Amino acid sequence: MAAVEPMDIEVAEQRLKAMEHSEQHYFNSYNHHGIHEEMLKDEVRTRSYMNAIVQNKHLFKDKVVLDVGCGTAILSMFAVKAGAKHVIGVDMSTIIFKAREIVKVNGMEDKITLIQGKMEEIEIPFPKVDIIISEWMGYFLLYESMLDTVLYARDKFLAKDGLIFPDKATIFVAGIEDGDYKDEKIGFWDNVYGFNYSPLKETALSEPLVDTVEVKAVVTDPTAVLTLDLYTCTTADLAFSCPFDLIARRDDFIHALVAWFDIEFTACHKPVRFSTGPHTKYTHWKQTVFYLKDVLTVQQGEKVECSLHNRPNEKNKRDLDIKVQYRLDTQDPTRTAEGQCLYKMC
Amino acid sequence: MSESYPRSDSDVSTSGDEAEWLDTNNSDDEQEEAPAITSLVDNRVFPDAESMLAYCKTERGLDFLAVRDRLGLDFHGMVKLINFIRKSVHEGTALPAEISAADLEGDGLLKPVLDDDALILCLDDLPPPASTAVAGKEKAAAPASAAEAPQVDALLQKNAELQAEIEQLAKQFTSYRLAVQETLDQRWKADEEPDDVPSKNEPKKDDSAYYFESYAHNDIHEVMLKDAVRTDAYRDFIYGNKHLFAGKVVLDIGCGTGILSMFCAKAGAKTVIAVDKSDIIDKARENIFANGLSDTITCLKGRIEEVVLPVAKVDMIVSEWMGYALLYEAMLPSVLYARDRYLAPDGLLVPSHCNLWVAPVADAEYVADHIAFWRDVYGFDMQPMQRDIYADSRVQTMNPAALCGTPSAFRSLDLHTVAVGELVFSAKWESTLAADVSGALDGFLVWWDCFFAQSRDEPGITPSITAQEWSASGGRDAKEEDRVAFTTGPFGTETHWKQILFLIDNKKKAPKQLGEAEAGKKISGELEYITAEGHARGLKIKITWGLEEEGEKKDQVWALN
């Protein structure tokens, strides 16, 4: 087997060490094979990419493709299978040295060039690329996401009329009844082995919870709070504020908001899309739950006026500062509620 | 909802207690004296202002009198406050968390929201503010009639109680301020220390920084606290042995959220010193304050090797220092450092002993799921991914059925006597293969048991005893808490430490196929704990193995990370 030059790995590790600590952690976390196993075994994710690429040979044939954050190079290899002339895979993590070996084992080393480095700092062997493929999504779509890198690559390398796979992402929000679990996660801190742990309760409330939510817990209609068109959006769009209304489907309580995202490959002959919501198959992104301070008591048809504000943290742009405001205005003053909660995904 | 107050008309019409209701609210005489007062927060009706305000306070958290006193409102101010609240409720807008003087500005609020608002009519009858020296309140100070005397006495007593409560709160506040001051001082001091200032030009030299940062988040503490095997063991030992803790000075190393310190304080310790380098200690300090244990527990932020303890010696060291494979990310050297420097000669370590175990594993299904998987990933061969698998150990809870031989105790640590240098070691192990052994030898599983002795010379914790055997060996009179111990192995309840799986690279070394011929035979070798180069908290483990009749042993090295 073509062993990787130990020097390459050493140089890469030196570069990683010189980075900001949070960045280092981000890239290092992708060095472990466990995370790649989890992502590859996420069938919804991997199969959607495979279908979007392999079923669209007419789009990929003889094209130059850029794979942003290529990891184990699975998407690059799909692109070769779909007839791409050449694929350039870029990743900062040292997983790319494994990817080189994998590409070779699969006899695609002539078709795929893998480059270790930051997109912003590397040179690629083609002036422009025809297609960008990337699996850049993080929890809550944007947490620890690589979208800024994809947009950078789009602006610098994508040919006019080039394609982006995927090209559309939408974040949805709904209200959920989650009394038992809220008690387990938040109420837990009220009594820890007989002690009052309320100082940790504040922190627990401010940390959105990545977990799966059962569809029967969803009390309101879902509402889209952000739609990104990857051909036109900019990094400025990642800081957004969106007012929205949640309409109760039934008489119930709302303990939290749940957020998820849908992904679309609209360029495909037969559009490919997948959702990470509670109504469909499990993905490793699960859903993101934001517990509210209040419990809202809603009746069918009632409206909760909400707004969601999201912006990347100033110190670490991969962290998110999120604010949720809510207001339930009813004829019954005892159920009227209004408040705001601040969250930090870090 | 409370049933102790008469309900409003619509509700009461269906109530069986109508007579009583009529008696309270509809009797003509009484109505003149005590007109019905509508609640500030809904349309319930009360016979007098005091019960209505009590209802608002207990049921809705609206303390009208407290707001009045806080803002120092006069008659007009109170009228405005009433109308402000009624207006908000009427319009369905939420009241501010704290009503301010600005909310009551303007004369518009003097206009009653309710016609003939009975509450406004009886404002002068409300209890006076807590500070009695308010001018112009002669009425409240009017001499009490004989009939009112018991009530006055009750009020005076209540007043005295409240004043005592205020004093108590003021005292607590002072100590809280001290605690906050201490925290801030430490933070500022930390900021001044040059080695804590991150430098972009210099690669980071401290492997431990990330270790400490990782403990600053909530979720890791939630996982540890909710690991009942772990937390119950400490609790059972500490609460079950109060005589050991009463009046003692205890040191808690790596205190986290402060749970063990608080157990010790509750068990009667005179002083507990809680030390942690992670930012979580700021939360520990708050937790300790919230539980009224600040007088007993002192929190110190920093490494145990660097902080200055307020005492020369401690009677006990309590610590939850155990890591994966016991010694990974080891805090144990810090505990041993503190033992040598601070522990009194007859002092006790909690826990006191650990026994390490290894057993051979044969689990074809696991190997297929996690190893063979890479040979066909959506039609691609990702064989290169397999090499890492054998270089690293895996943190994994295994089913006892995965073991293909008897567990072997390969190392025992008496924490009272073990030296730091002995934490890297090489030890022999030996296992008897199971009668139904079959398939390839896939790897080895390592775990540990932990013991809480009541004295330094506790008998019976032998190098090869299991937690379960020791707990059960307490004798007929023994209470359960007498022998506290737990296992992290595959035969016990799962803990957050899980077990550590070392997979044999069977491609490099032709897999040993085990079958009937091998059943009941001995497999043995050595197991070595090696400090990983360039990573102070890292750990490498080398295992050698072979069947007895085989001359040459095989070996492999794994990293924990």
mmCIF file of C-alpha atoms in Angstrom, chain A:
data_model
loop_
_atom_site.group_PDB
_atom_site.id
_atom_site.type_symbol
_atom_site.label_atom_id
_atom_site.label_comp_id
_atom_site.label_asym_id
_atom_site.label_seq_id
_atom_site.Cartn_x
_atom_site.Cartn_y
_atom_site.Cartn_z
ATOM 1 C CA MET A 1 0.000 0.000 0.000
ATOM 2 C CA ALA A 2 1.284 3.447 -0.844
ATOM 3 C CA ALA A 3 2.183 4.673 2.561
ATOM 4 C CA VAL A 4 1.721 8.321 3.316
ATOM 5 C CA GLU A 5 4.917 10.254 3.676
ATOM 6 C CA PRO A 6 5.313 10.624 7.425
ATOM 7 C CA MET A 7 6.684 14.094 6.721
ATOM 8 C CA ASP A 8 3.359 15.185 5.226
ATOM 9 C CA ILE A 9 1.483 14.228 8.337
ATOM 10 C CA GLU A 10 4.021 15.901 10.557
ATOM 11 C CA VAL A 11 3.837 19.125 8.571
ATOM 12 C CA ALA A 12 0.050 19.015 8.679
ATOM 13 C CA GLU A 13 0.070 18.434 12.404
ATOM 14 C CA GLN A 14 2.459 21.316 12.918
ATOM 15 C CA ARG A 15 0.090 23.546 10.980
ATOM 16 C CA LEU A 16 -2.836 22.395 13.049
ATOM 17 C CA LYS A 17 -0.928 23.131 16.224
ATOM 18 C CA ALA A 18 -0.259 26.707 15.142
ATOM 19 C CA MET A 19 -3.979 27.419 14.818
ATOM 20 C CA GLU A 20 -6.341 28.958 17.303
ATOM 21 C CA HIS A 21 -7.279 26.444 19.940
ATOM 22 C CA SER A 22 -10.947 26.221 19.025
ATOM 23 C CA GLU A 23 -10.068 25.731 15.356
ATOM 24 C CA GLN A 24 -7.584 23.066 16.306
ATOM 25 C CA HIS A 25 -10.206 21.208 18.228
ATOM 26 C CA TYR A 26 -12.631 21.476 15.320
ATOM 27 C CA PHE A 27 -10.237 19.967 12.823
ATOM 28 C CA ASN A 28 -8.772 17.434 15.225
ATOM 29 C CA SER A 29 -12.209 16.120 16.064
ATOM 30 C CA TYR A 30 -12.436 14.970 12.453
ATOM 31 C CA ASN A 31 -9.221 12.980 12.697
ATOM 32 C CA HIS A 32 -10.869 10.146 14.569
ATOM 33 C CA HIS A 33 -12.364 7.421 12.471
ATOM 34 C CA GLY A 34 -15.376 7.085 14.760
ATOM 35 C CA ILE A 35 -16.909 10.285 13.453
ATOM 36 C CA HIS A 36 -16.448 9.182 9.843
ATOM 37 C CA GLU A 37 -17.995 5.843 10.607
ATOM 38 C CA GLU A 38 -21.004 7.614 12.075
ATOM 39 C CA MET A 39 -21.365 9.942 9.096
ATOM 40 C CA LEU A 40 -20.968 7.196 6.509
ATOM 41 C CA LYS A 41 -23.422 4.991 8.355
ATOM 42 C CA ASP A 42 -25.958 7.844 8.302
ATOM 43 C CA GLU A 43 -27.843 6.392 5.348
ATOM 44 C CA VAL A 44 -30.159 9.344 4.829
ATOM 45 C CA ARG A 45 -27.169 11.584 4.383
ATOM 46 C CA THR A 46 -24.849 9.380 2.364
ATOM 47 C CA ARG A 47 -27.522 7.823 0.161
ATOM 48 C CA SER A 48 -28.987 11.222 -0.724
ATOM 49 C CA TYR A 49 -25.584 12.451 -1.865
ATOM 50 C CA MET A 50 -25.019 9.237 -3.753
ATOM 51 C CA ASN A 51 -28.349 9.486 -5.561
ATOM 52 C CA ALA A 52 -27.880 13.164 -6.305
ATOM 53 C CA ILE A 53 -24.486 12.526 -7.881
ATOM 54 C CA VAL A 54 -24.582 9.029 -9.386
ATOM 55 C CA GLN A 55 -28.090 9.394 -10.849
ATOM 56 C CA ASN A 56 -27.063 12.559 -12.696
ATOM 57 C CA LYS A 57 -24.287 11.431 -14.960
ATOM 58 C CA HIS A 58 -25.485 13.936 -17.577
ATOM 59 C CA LEU A 59 -24.477 16.731 -15.201
ATOM 60 C CA PHE A 60 -21.161 15.275 -14.039
ATOM 61 C CA LYS A 61 -19.813 13.801 -17.275
ATOM 62 C CA ASP A 62 -16.421 15.338 -18.124
ATOM 63 C CA LYS A 63 -16.807 18.029 -15.495
ATOM 64 C CA VAL A 64 -14.266 19.377 -13.047
ATOM 65 C CA VAL A 65 -15.603 18.965 -9.512
ATOM 66 C CA LEU A 66 -14.476 20.479 -6.215
ATOM 67 C CA ASP A 67 -15.307 18.549 -2.986
ATOM 68 C CA VAL A 68 -15.138 20.974 -0.061
ATOM 69 C CA GLY A 69 -14.283 19.228 3.234
ATOM 70 C CA CYS A 70 -13.899 15.862 1.523
ATOM 71 C CA GLY A 71 -13.228 13.720 4.629
ATOM 72 C CA THR A 72 -12.855 10.093 3.512
ATOM 73 C CA ALA A 73 -13.453 11.260 -0.119
ATOM 74 C CA ILE A 74 -16.697 9.326 -0.503
ATOM 75 C CA LEU A 75 -18.368 12.179 -2.411
ATOM 76 C CA SER A 76 -15.312 12.610 -4.644
ATOM 77 C CA MET A 77 -15.534 8.940 -5.552
ATOM 78 C CA PHE A 78 -19.268 9.229 -6.264
ATOM 79 C CA ALA A 79 -18.416 12.088 -8.641
ATOM 80 C CA VAL A 80 -15.841 9.949 -10.452
ATOM 81 C CA LYS A 81 -18.436 7.198 -10.743
ATOM 82 C CA ALA A 82 -20.786 9.750 -12.283
ATOM 83 C CA GLY A 83 -18.237 10.492 -15.010
ATOM 84 C CA ALA A 84 -16.398 13.559 -13.711
ATOM 85 C CA LYS A 85 -13.234 14.427 -15.613
ATOM 86 C CA HIS A 86 -11.413 15.338 -12.422
ATOM 87 C CA VAL A 87 -12.239 15.877 -8.766
ATOM 88 C CA ILE A 88 -10.313 18.035 -6.320
ATOM 89 C CA GLY A 89 -10.952 17.164 -2.689
ATOM 90 C CA VAL A 90 -9.898 19.618 -0.001
ATOM 91 C CA ASP A 91 -9.792 19.024 3.741
ATOM 92 C CA MET A 92 -7.881 20.574 6.596
ATOM 93 C CA SER A 93 -8.071 17.472 8.753
ATOM 94 C CA THR A 94 -5.381 14.803 8.552
ATOM 95 C CA ILE A 95 -8.121 12.362 7.521
ATOM 96 C CA ILE A 96 -7.158 13.412 4.000
ATOM 97 C CA PHE A 97 -4.082 11.203 4.169
ATOM 98 C CA LYS A 98 -6.379 8.247 4.713
ATOM 99 C CA ALA A 99 -8.555 9.527 1.889
ATOM 100 C CA ARG A 100 -5.539 9.431 -0.446
ATOM 101 C CA GLU A 101 -5.005 5.797 0.346
ATOM 102 C CA ILE A 102 -8.692 5.018 -0.050
ATOM 103 C CA VAL A 103 -8.751 6.688 -3.465
ATOM 104 C CA LYS A 104 -5.767 4.634 -4.495
ATOM 105 C CA VAL A 105 -7.251 1.368 -3.230
ATOM 106 C CA ASN A 106 -10.248 2.143 -5.438
ATOM 107 C CA GLY A 107 -8.058 2.920 -8.442
ATOM 108 C CA MET A 108 -9.124 6.536 -8.748
ATOM 109 C CA GLU A 109 -5.853 8.281 -7.991
ATOM 110 C CA ASP A 110 -5.661 9.626 -11.560
ATOM 111 C CA LYS A 111 -9.085 11.167 -11.275
ATOM 112 C CA ILE A 112 -8.955 12.636 -7.774
ATOM 113 C CA THR A 113 -6.480 15.172 -6.391
ATOM 114 C CA LEU A 114 -6.610 15.574 -2.629
ATOM 115 C CA ILE A 115 -5.224 18.705 -1.017
ATOM 116 C CA GLN A 116 -4.655 19.158 2.698
ATOM 117 C CA GLY A 117 -5.160 22.730 3.784
ATOM 118 C CA LYS A 118 -7.573 25.561 4.305
ATOM 119 C CA MET A 119 -9.660 26.463 1.266
ATOM 120 C CA GLU A 120 -8.648 30.067 1.756
ATOM 121 C CA GLU A 121 -4.954 29.224 1.500
ATOM 122 C CA ILE A 122 -4.612 26.524 -1.131
ATOM 123 C CA GLU A 123 -4.097 26.575 -4.901
ATOM 124 C CA ILE A 124 -6.051 24.178 -7.113
ATOM 125 C CA PRO A 125 -4.835 22.739 -10.424
ATOM 126 C CA PHE A 126 -7.776 24.203 -12.399
ATOM 127 C CA PRO A 127 -8.647 27.881 -12.782
ATOM 128 C CA LYS A 128 -12.354 27.157 -12.377
ATOM 129 C CA VAL A 129 -14.531 24.203 -11.447
ATOM 130 C CA ASP A 130 -17.888 23.223 -12.950
ATOM 131 C CA ILE A 131 -19.469 21.726 -9.848
ATOM 132 C CA ILE A 132 -18.972 22.137 -6.112
ATOM 133 C CA ILE A 133 -20.039 19.247 -3.916
ATOM 134 C CA SER A 134 -19.921 19.507 -0.169
ATOM 135 C CA GLU A 135 -21.403 18.046 2.950
ATOM 136 C CA TRP A 136 -20.966 21.125 5.092
ATOM 137 C CA MET A 137 -23.985 21.004 7.386
ATOM 138 C CA GLY A 138 -23.679 21.044 11.166
ATOM 139 C CA TYR A 139 -26.137 20.662 14.010
ATOM 140 C CA PHE A 140 -28.913 23.247 13.614
ATOM 141 C CA LEU A 141 -27.518 23.489 10.064
ATOM 142 C CA LEU A 142 -25.081 26.213 11.014
ATOM 143 C CA TYR A 143 -23.249 25.049 14.140
ATOM 144 C CA GLU A 144 -19.635 24.200 13.366
ATOM 145 C CA SER A 145 -20.676 24.356 9.742
ATOM 146 C CA MET A 146 -18.364 24.767 6.785
ATOM 147 C CA LEU A 147 -20.789 26.894 4.819
ATOM 148 C CA ASP A 148 -18.516 29.929 4.867
ATOM 149 C CA THR A 149 -15.803 27.801 3.258
ATOM 150 C CA VAL A 150 -18.220 26.567 0.580
ATOM 151 C CA LEU A 151 -19.250 30.133 -0.214
ATOM 152 C CA TYR A 152 -15.616 31.179 -0.386
ATOM 153 C CA ALA A 153 -14.948 28.333 -2.818
ATOM 154 C CA ARG A 154 -18.009 29.301 -4.859
ATOM 155 C CA ASP A 155 -16.872 32.907 -5.229
ATOM 156 C CA LYS A 156 -13.290 32.000 -6.033
ATOM 157 C CA PHE A 157 -13.489 28.822 -8.064
ATOM 158 C CA LEU A 158 -16.978 28.139 -9.432
ATOM 159 C CA ALA A 159 -17.396 28.786 -13.164
ATOM 160 C CA LYS A 160 -20.265 30.978 -14.315
ATOM 161 C CA ASP A 161 -23.349 28.738 -14.522
ATOM 162 C CA GLY A 162 -21.547 26.159 -12.391
ATOM 163 C CA LEU A 163 -23.575 23.900 -10.105
ATOM 164 C CA ILE A 164 -23.607 23.451 -6.346
ATOM 165 C CA PHE A 165 -24.590 20.142 -4.697
ATOM 166 C CA PRO A 166 -26.649 20.662 -2.587
ATOM 167 C CA ASP A 167 -27.910 24.135 -3.393
ATOM 168 C CA LYS A 168 -30.791 24.752 -1.020
ATOM 169 C CA ALA A 169 -31.061 24.512 2.767
ATOM 170 C CA THR A 170 -34.017 25.433 4.971
ATOM 171 C CA ILE A 171 -34.267 25.601 8.752
ATOM 172 C CA PHE A 172 -37.671 24.785 10.261
ATOM 173 C CA VAL A 173 -38.980 25.412 13.750
ATOM 174 C CA ALA A 174 -41.980 23.965 15.630
ATOM 175 C CA GLY A 175 -43.249 23.963 19.209
ATOM 176 C CA ILE A 176 -43.114 20.692 21.172
ATOM 177 C CA GLU A 177 -44.648 19.172 24.279
ATOM 178 C CA ASP A 178 -41.615 17.834 26.145
ATOM 179 C CA GLY A 179 -42.499 17.939 29.827
ATOM 180 C CA ASP A 180 -40.899 14.667 30.898
ATOM 181 C CA TYR A 181 -37.615 15.218 29.184
ATOM 182 C CA LYS A 182 -37.443 18.877 30.170
ATOM 183 C CA ASP A 183 -37.804 17.706 33.728
ATOM 184 C CA GLU A 184 -35.026 15.182 33.259
ATOM 185 C CA LYS A 185 -32.663 17.642 31.596
ATOM 186 C CA ILE A 186 -33.532 20.929 33.300
ATOM 187 C CA GLY A 187 -35.428 19.944 36.445
ATOM 188 C CA PHE A 188 -32.592 17.528 37.256
ATOM 189 C CA TRP A 189 -30.518 20.454 38.530
ATOM 190 C CA ASP A 190 -33.135 21.376 41.147
ATOM 191 C CA ASN A 191 -32.250 18.333 43.192
ATOM 192 C CA VAL A 192 -28.965 16.506 42.672
ATOM 193 C CA TYR A 193 -28.586 13.923 45.420
ATOM 194 C CA GLY A 194 -30.481 16.260 47.717
ATOM 195 C CA PHE A 195 -28.548 19.374 46.732
ATOM 196 C CA ASN A 196 -29.752 22.481 44.974
ATOM 197 C CA TYR A 197 -27.825 22.806 41.710
ATOM 198 C CA SER A 198 -29.729 25.760 40.314
ATOM 199 C CA PRO A 199 -26.515 27.555 39.264
ATOM 200 C CA LEU A 200 -26.098 24.842 36.632
ATOM 201 C CA LYS A 201 -29.729 25.064 35.609
ATOM 202 C CA GLU A 202 -29.193 28.459 33.994
ATOM 203 C CA THR A 203 -26.400 27.011 31.921
ATOM 204 C CA ALA A 204 -28.466 23.968 31.020
ATOM 205 C CA LEU A 205 -31.268 26.218 29.775
ATOM 206 C CA SER A 206 -28.836 28.217 27.668
ATOM 207 C CA GLU A 207 -27.423 25.170 25.886
ATOM 208 C CA PRO A 208 -29.580 23.923 23.035
ATOM 209 C CA LEU A 209 -29.936 20.171 23.198
ATOM 210 C CA VAL A 210 -29.089 18.017 20.180
ATOM 211 C CA ASP A 211 -31.398 15.049 20.406
ATOM 212 C CA THR A 212 -34.151 13.201 18.607
ATOM 213 C CA VAL A 213 -37.723 14.391 19.078
ATOM 214 C CA GLU A 214 -40.700 12.132 18.474
ATOM 215 C CA VAL A 215 -43.098 13.407 15.873
ATOM 216 C CA LYS A 216 -46.032 13.026 18.283
ATOM 217 C CA ALA A 217 -44.399 15.641 20.530
ATOM 218 C CA VAL A 218 -44.823 18.301 17.855
ATOM 219 C CA VAL A 219 -47.681 20.603 18.865
ATOM 220 C CA THR A 220 -47.588 23.291 16.185
ATOM 221 C CA ASP A 221 -47.237 23.514 12.442
ATOM 222 C CA PRO A 222 -43.600 23.842 11.441
ATOM 223 C CA THR A 223 -42.426 27.148 10.038
ATOM 224 C CA ALA A 224 -39.383 27.919 7.929
ATOM 225 C CA VAL A 225 -37.116 30.495 9.553
ATOM 226 C CA LEU A 226 -34.224 30.510 7.095
ATOM 227 C CA THR A 227 -33.891 29.443 3.492
ATOM 228 C CA LEU A 228 -30.470 29.559 1.921
ATOM 229 C CA ASP A 229 -29.963 29.531 -1.827
ATOM 230 C CA LEU A 230 -26.333 28.546 -2.090
ATOM 231 C CA TYR A 231 -25.947 30.228 -5.471
ATOM 232 C CA THR A 232 -26.747 33.654 -4.082
ATOM 233 C CA CYS A 233 -26.388 33.714 -0.312
ATOM 234 C CA THR A 234 -23.439 35.293 1.474
ATOM 235 C CA THR A 235 -21.815 34.794 4.852
ATOM 236 C CA ALA A 236 -23.774 37.854 6.017
ATOM 237 C CA ASP A 237 -26.938 35.764 5.677
ATOM 238 C CA LEU A 238 -25.714 33.458 8.422
ATOM 239 C CA ALA A 239 -26.551 36.157 10.931
ATOM 240 C CA PHE A 240 -30.312 36.413 10.610
ATOM 241 C CA SER A 241 -33.447 37.471 12.433
ATOM 242 C CA CYS A 242 -36.777 35.977 11.567
ATOM 243 C CA PRO A 243 -40.187 36.705 13.051
ATOM 244 C CA PHE A 244 -42.587 33.794 12.685
ATOM 245 C CA ASP A 245 -45.868 32.470 14.035
ATOM 246 C CA LEU A 246 -46.474 28.977 15.360
ATOM 247 C CA ILE A 247 -50.082 27.809 15.110
ATOM 248 C CA ALA A 248 -51.140 25.155 17.624
ATOM 249 C CA ARG A 249 -52.525 21.993 16.037
ATOM 250 C CA ARG A 250 -54.167 20.838 19.250
ATOM 251 C CA ASP A 251 -54.740 21.766 22.893
ATOM 252 C CA ASP A 252 -51.418 21.102 24.570
ATOM 253 C CA PHE A 253 -48.382 22.585 26.282
ATOM 254 C CA ILE A 254 -45.283 23.956 24.621
ATOM 255 C CA HIS A 255 -42.073 23.410 26.600
ATOM 256 C CA ALA A 256 -39.587 23.991 23.841
ATOM 257 C CA LEU A 257 -38.980 24.812 20.218
ATOM 258 C CA VAL A 258 -37.424 22.179 18.002
ATOM 259 C CA ALA A 259 -35.379 23.079 14.933
ATOM 260 C CA TRP A 260 -34.229 20.954 12.008
ATOM 261 C CA PHE A 261 -33.249 21.443 8.396
ATOM 262 C CA ASP A 262 -34.054 20.171 4.938
ATOM 263 C CA ILE A 263 -31.502 19.879 2.144
ATOM 264 C CA GLU A 264 -32.214 19.932 -1.586
ATOM 265 C CA PHE A 265 -30.264 19.171 -4.730
ATOM 266 C CA THR A 266 -32.453 21.040 -7.201
ATOM 267 C CA ALA A 267 -30.097 20.655 -10.166
ATOM 268 C CA CYS A 268 -30.841 16.933 -10.332
ATOM 269 C CA HIS A 269 -32.932 15.493 -13.126
ATOM 270 C CA LYS A 270 -35.296 14.234 -10.480
ATOM 271 C CA PRO A 271 -34.786 16.538 -7.508
ATOM 272 C CA VAL A 272 -33.195 14.852 -4.497
ATOM 273 C CA ARG A 273 -33.978 16.126 -1.033
ATOM 274 C CA PHE A 274 -33.784 14.956 2.519
ATOM 275 C CA SER A 275 -35.019 16.199 5.851
ATOM 276 C CA THR A 276 -33.552 15.924 9.327
ATOM 277 C CA GLY A 277 -36.917 16.578 10.999
ATOM 278 C CA PRO A 278 -38.784 14.589 13.660
ATOM 279 C CA HIS A 279 -41.259 13.312 11.048
ATOM 280 C CA THR A 280 -38.708 11.282 9.142
ATOM 281 C CA LYS A 281 -35.801 8.846 9.437
ATOM 282 C CA TYR A 282 -33.021 9.320 11.960
ATOM 283 C CA THR A 283 -29.914 11.209 10.887
ATOM 284 C CA HIS A 284 -26.758 11.891 12.867
ATOM 285 C CA TRP A 285 -27.801 15.563 12.965
ATOM 286 C CA LYS A 286 -30.860 14.621 15.045
ATOM 287 C CA GLN A 287 -32.821 17.766 15.938
ATOM 288 C CA THR A 288 -31.984 20.765 18.094
ATOM 289 C CA VAL A 289 -34.202 21.586 21.083
ATOM 290 C CA PHE A 290 -34.439 25.027 22.676
ATOM 291 C CA TYR A 291 -36.148 24.875 26.070
ATOM 292 C CA LEU A 292 -38.260 27.896 26.981
ATOM 293 C CA LYS A 293 -38.348 29.403 30.452
ATOM 294 C CA ASP A 294 -42.155 29.305 30.459
ATOM 295 C CA VAL A 295 -44.534 26.506 29.689
ATOM 296 C CA LEU A 296 -47.041 27.818 27.158
ATOM 297 C CA THR A 297 -50.588 26.495 27.439
ATOM 298 C CA VAL A 298 -52.051 26.626 23.958
ATOM 299 C CA GLN A 299 -55.414 25.820 22.463
ATOM 300 C CA GLN A 300 -55.913 24.495 18.986
ATOM 301 C CA GLY A 301 -55.645 27.263 16.405
ATOM 302 C CA GLU A 302 -53.926 29.710 18.719
ATOM 303 C CA LYS A 303 -50.883 31.574 17.565
ATOM 304 C CA VAL A 304 -47.548 31.973 19.332
ATOM 305 C CA GLU A 305 -45.670 34.932 17.938
ATOM 306 C CA CYS A 306 -41.981 34.150 17.902
ATOM 307 C CA SER A 307 -38.742 35.426 16.547
ATOM 308 C CA LEU A 308 -35.375 33.775 16.194
ATOM 309 C CA HIS A 309 -32.095 35.653 15.981
ATOM 310 C CA ASN A 310 -28.914 33.861 15.142
ATOM 311 C CA ARG A 311 -25.387 35.117 14.804
ATOM 312 C CA PRO A 312 -21.962 33.517 14.830
ATOM 313 C CA ASN A 313 -20.115 34.150 18.069
ATOM 314 C CA GLU A 314 -17.626 36.965 17.757
ATOM 315 C CA LYS A 315 -14.794 35.052 19.379
ATOM 316 C CA ASN A 316 -15.347 31.684 17.722
ATOM 317 C CA LYS A 317 -17.271 31.939 14.497
ATOM 318 C CA ARG A 318 -18.198 28.259 14.565
ATOM 319 C CA ASP A 319 -20.182 28.842 17.775
ATOM 320 C CA LEU A 320 -23.631 30.378 17.585
ATOM 321 C CA ASP A 321 -25.425 32.949 19.724
ATOM 322 C CA ILE A 322 -29.170 32.438 19.407
ATOM 323 C CA LYS A 323 -32.050 34.454 20.815
ATOM 324 C CA VAL A 324 -35.659 33.255 20.842
ATOM 325 C CA GLN A 325 -38.539 35.570 21.708
ATOM 326 C CA TYR A 326 -42.075 34.325 22.189
ATOM 327 C CA ARG A 327 -45.430 35.799 22.997
ATOM 328 C CA LEU A 328 -48.703 34.008 23.515
ATOM 329 C CA ASP A 329 -51.541 36.491 23.439
ATOM 330 C CA THR A 330 -54.907 35.060 24.419
ATOM 331 C CA GLN A 331 -58.199 36.281 25.831
ATOM 332 C CA ASP A 332 -57.344 34.345 28.961
ATOM 333 C CA PRO A 333 -54.865 36.451 30.914
ATOM 334 C CA THR A 334 -53.762 33.451 32.952
ATOM 335 C CA ARG A 335 -52.318 31.825 29.852
ATOM 336 C CA THR A 336 -50.759 34.943 28.414
ATOM 337 C CA ALA A 337 -47.010 34.582 28.310
ATOM 338 C CA GLU A 338 -44.142 36.482 26.871
ATOM 339 C CA GLY A 339 -40.405 36.078 27.182
ATOM 340 C CA GLN A 340 -37.061 35.705 25.577
ATOM 341 C CA CYS A 341 -34.276 33.181 25.955
ATOM 342 C CA LEU A 342 -30.632 33.379 25.021
ATOM 343 C CA TYR A 343 -28.748 30.309 23.873
ATOM 344 C CA LYS A 344 -25.190 29.536 23.040
ATOM 345 C CA MET A 345 -24.162 26.572 20.924
ATOM 346 C CA CYS A 346 -20.566 25.887 21.785
#
